[in-house]
XYZ file of C-alpha atoms in Angstrom:
258
model
C 26.282 33.946 -32.929
C 28.785 31.205 -33.517
C 31.266 33.310 -31.740
C 33.713 31.145 -29.774
C 35.768 28.834 -32.079
C 35.354 25.350 -30.904
C 38.922 23.385 -28.805
C 39.932 21.800 -31.512
C 42.908 21.911 -33.232
C 41.607 22.881 -36.736
C 38.195 21.895 -38.006
C 35.903 25.384 -36.839
C 38.646 27.439 -36.354
C 37.089 29.372 -39.638
C 33.971 29.553 -39.076
C 31.914 31.510 -41.860
C 27.953 32.444 -40.241
C 25.707 32.838 -42.740
C 22.026 34.231 -42.007
C 20.664 32.745 -45.118
C 22.038 31.042 -47.937
C 20.810 28.702 -50.482
C 23.210 25.748 -49.823
C 26.248 25.876 -47.315
C 27.988 22.707 -49.687
C 27.905 25.316 -52.477
C 29.075 28.311 -50.333
C 31.654 25.832 -49.337
C 32.817 24.663 -52.818
C 33.478 28.082 -53.857
C 35.374 28.813 -50.896
C 37.434 25.819 -51.485
C 39.172 27.594 -54.856
C 40.270 30.432 -52.396
C 44.339 29.465 -51.789
C 43.471 31.354 -48.079
C 41.002 28.389 -47.302
C 42.317 26.102 -44.750
C 41.461 22.417 -43.866
C 38.382 22.342 -41.447
C 36.887 26.266 -42.348
C 32.904 25.662 -41.458
C 29.967 27.112 -42.868
C 27.044 27.301 -41.025
C 23.680 28.856 -41.541
C 20.200 29.701 -40.181
C 18.247 29.060 -43.190
C 19.040 27.204 -46.163
C 16.690 27.643 -48.996
C 17.843 25.167 -51.630
C 19.299 22.293 -49.805
C 20.233 18.489 -51.231
C 19.772 15.471 -49.428
C 21.464 12.042 -50.655
C 19.384 10.653 -54.358
C 18.995 14.535 -54.882
C 16.004 15.460 -51.908
C 15.317 18.488 -50.754
C 16.165 19.054 -47.322
C 13.505 21.512 -45.449
C 14.194 22.839 -41.989
C 12.540 25.681 -39.910
C 14.612 28.865 -39.965
C 17.016 29.343 -36.738
C 15.813 25.908 -35.482
C 18.515 23.487 -36.267
C 22.364 23.042 -37.143
C 22.813 23.280 -41.183
C 26.441 23.519 -41.875
C 28.994 21.910 -44.324
C 32.923 20.933 -42.900
C 35.975 21.481 -45.390
C 38.089 18.304 -45.533
C 41.005 17.640 -47.491
C 41.306 13.197 -46.558
C 44.359 13.335 -49.349
C 45.127 10.184 -47.205
C 41.778 8.303 -49.076
C 42.391 6.446 -52.056
C 39.324 6.927 -54.175
C 38.279 3.830 -53.681
C 38.602 4.065 -50.120
C 35.681 7.333 -49.915
C 33.219 5.418 -47.811
C 35.364 5.625 -45.075
C 35.163 9.358 -44.626
C 30.962 8.773 -44.672
C 31.612 6.091 -41.517
C 33.684 8.489 -39.767
C 31.532 11.010 -39.656
C 27.624 9.686 -39.392
C 29.819 7.800 -36.375
C 30.660 11.017 -34.848
C 27.182 12.250 -35.242
C 26.256 9.071 -33.169
C 28.359 9.875 -30.925
C 27.698 13.753 -30.099
C 23.760 12.885 -30.167
C 24.304 9.767 -27.920
C 24.993 12.540 -24.918
C 21.233 13.502 -24.946
C 19.925 10.356 -26.555
C 21.987 7.498 -25.162
C 19.368 4.685 -26.331
C 17.236 4.107 -29.999
C 19.821 5.913 -32.357
C 21.241 4.280 -35.287
C 23.114 4.737 -38.392
C 20.943 4.225 -41.349
C 22.970 3.287 -44.188
C 24.653 4.933 -45.068
C 24.624 8.208 -43.499
C 21.408 8.984 -42.279
C 20.317 9.242 -38.495
C 17.595 7.790 -36.705
C 16.140 7.448 -33.591
C 14.313 4.132 -33.293
C 12.654 4.599 -36.873
C 12.721 8.588 -37.630
C 15.280 10.474 -39.593
C 17.143 13.168 -37.107
C 20.151 14.211 -39.675
C 21.100 13.475 -42.889
C 24.732 14.029 -44.311
C 25.837 14.595 -48.024
C 29.901 14.761 -48.915
C 30.757 15.806 -51.717
C 34.478 14.223 -53.020
C 36.945 16.135 -55.372
C 39.482 13.565 -57.067
C 42.533 13.673 -58.497
C 43.961 10.764 -59.991
C 43.523 8.116 -57.491
C 43.381 9.726 -54.395
C 40.708 12.702 -52.373
C 42.106 16.050 -52.865
C 38.970 17.854 -51.296
C 35.849 17.078 -49.278
C 32.861 18.756 -48.461
C 30.199 17.796 -45.385
C 27.341 18.768 -45.502
C 25.689 18.398 -42.126
C 21.581 18.388 -41.482
C 20.743 17.791 -37.659
C 17.143 18.691 -36.942
C 17.172 20.106 -33.200
C 14.716 22.030 -31.659
C 12.470 22.310 -34.784
C 8.479 20.790 -33.262
C 6.626 20.070 -36.724
C 7.338 18.605 -40.234
C 4.726 18.528 -42.315
C 6.291 17.876 -45.342
C 8.370 15.482 -43.863
C 6.239 12.617 -41.566
C 9.441 10.740 -40.802
C 11.285 13.657 -38.958
C 12.077 13.893 -35.693
C 14.169 16.823 -33.591
C 16.762 16.011 -31.178
C 13.853 18.284 -28.832
C 11.283 15.880 -30.123
C 13.419 12.801 -28.728
C 14.726 13.889 -25.559
C 11.157 15.680 -24.305
C 10.700 13.067 -21.676
C 13.747 13.911 -20.263
C 14.897 17.884 -20.408
C 12.450 20.035 -19.536
C 14.456 23.358 -21.467
C 12.945 24.861 -23.455
C 15.117 25.020 -26.228
C 18.899 23.175 -27.144
C 21.696 26.075 -27.366
C 22.618 25.683 -30.852
C 26.198 27.502 -30.415
C 26.964 25.147 -27.265
C 25.596 22.267 -29.690
C 27.837 23.257 -32.840
C 30.798 23.184 -30.727
C 30.044 20.178 -28.912
C 29.664 18.565 -33.052
C 33.132 19.556 -33.914
C 34.813 18.511 -31.198
C 33.924 14.965 -31.843
C 33.990 15.219 -35.454
C 37.670 16.017 -35.333
C 38.374 13.764 -33.669
C 36.660 10.622 -35.217
C 38.217 12.334 -38.634
C 41.823 12.084 -36.835
C 40.551 8.336 -35.891
C 40.349 8.099 -39.279
C 43.400 9.722 -40.258
C 46.042 8.006 -38.141
C 44.809 5.095 -40.077
C 42.145 3.480 -36.785
C 40.068 2.131 -40.494
C 39.417 -1.697 -39.469
C 37.626 -0.253 -34.876
C 36.011 2.681 -37.296
C 33.762 -0.004 -39.457
C 33.173 -2.308 -36.879
C 32.075 0.557 -35.027
C 29.772 1.821 -37.523
C 28.203 -1.984 -38.207
C 27.451 -1.781 -34.444
C 25.105 0.873 -35.251
C 24.091 0.524 -38.114
C 20.065 0.587 -38.423
C 18.609 -3.059 -39.305
C 22.190 -4.426 -38.924
C 21.575 -8.411 -38.339
C 17.605 -7.934 -38.967
C 15.136 -9.825 -41.115
C 13.951 -6.644 -42.863
C 11.533 -5.816 -46.100
C 13.361 -3.724 -49.291
C 12.399 -2.086 -51.965
C 14.877 -3.200 -55.643
C 14.085 -2.243 -58.923
C 10.160 -2.313 -57.909
C 10.132 -5.580 -56.255
C 9.938 -6.027 -52.582
C 11.470 -8.813 -51.003
C 13.100 -10.084 -47.788
C 16.266 -9.984 -46.461
C 18.807 -9.548 -43.847
C 21.476 -6.558 -43.470
C 24.669 -8.429 -42.683
C 27.350 -5.814 -43.552
C 28.895 -2.703 -45.931
C 31.453 -4.061 -48.183
C 34.506 -1.672 -49.236
C 32.856 0.133 -52.040
C 30.040 1.105 -49.320
C 27.440 -1.127 -50.683
C 24.809 -2.666 -48.663
C 25.270 -6.568 -48.242
C 21.989 -8.431 -47.782
C 21.122 -12.037 -47.550
C 18.325 -12.871 -49.569
C 18.160 -16.533 -50.248
C 21.129 -17.631 -49.203
C 22.702 -15.619 -51.589
C 24.258 -11.981 -50.178
C 23.467 -8.936 -52.748
C 25.164 -5.238 -53.557
C 23.523 -2.521 -53.279
C 25.007 1.012 -54.507
C 23.072 4.258 -52.405
C 20.201 4.357 -55.389
C 19.406 1.122 -55.393
C 17.494 -0.475 -53.056
C 15.000 1.284 -50.490
C 14.264 -0.018 -46.613
C 10.432 -0.668 -46.738
C 8.446 0.928 -43.111
């Protein structure tokens, strides 16, 4: 499984497959301390026993059915206050990869979950190491629901298989083929970021942002309110217009009401 390297310059050219592990991000963190670990190294597993998501949530997946991986990057071209740009590039890469199979109803729910309609198909957890003013290493953890058909512990979750059932007859997607496709697109967007295409990436992110420009209900500090998402600032804060005023929220300061 996962024997063929993707047609990339460096992302996925070194790949470590573990049938089972506690967390691919933790394994990747150990590898960073090894001098022989190149940028673009991928750690992937069929079964992650203690996966983590945003807000400290657990990420539960059925063994052998989904894509669960971490990618080691060295984005030294980004300063600490630019780190949300990496979230943008990674989110867009996954969005474009999935768009091949689901050309409609895909979006990026701030800050970096992947949604089909109003259901979660995947999530991203990026852990950065900062030295001085710049990033030295980043571990990009990606969990994508691919062939799983039941989510008893995650009622708002959906998989690529479930979302594409009306359009595809195959029993299951080939995870090795999908991994290769994902890593190719991932490298494309990472290189766009490295080459300074930040304005176009920001604009693309907003065009695909879940709820952008729509009036929605949110909860912050236990209070429910109605507002309109107008953007994301340079620090990665969600900008919501509320009562004709712009309000700024960090990751753990606000929740969407569905």
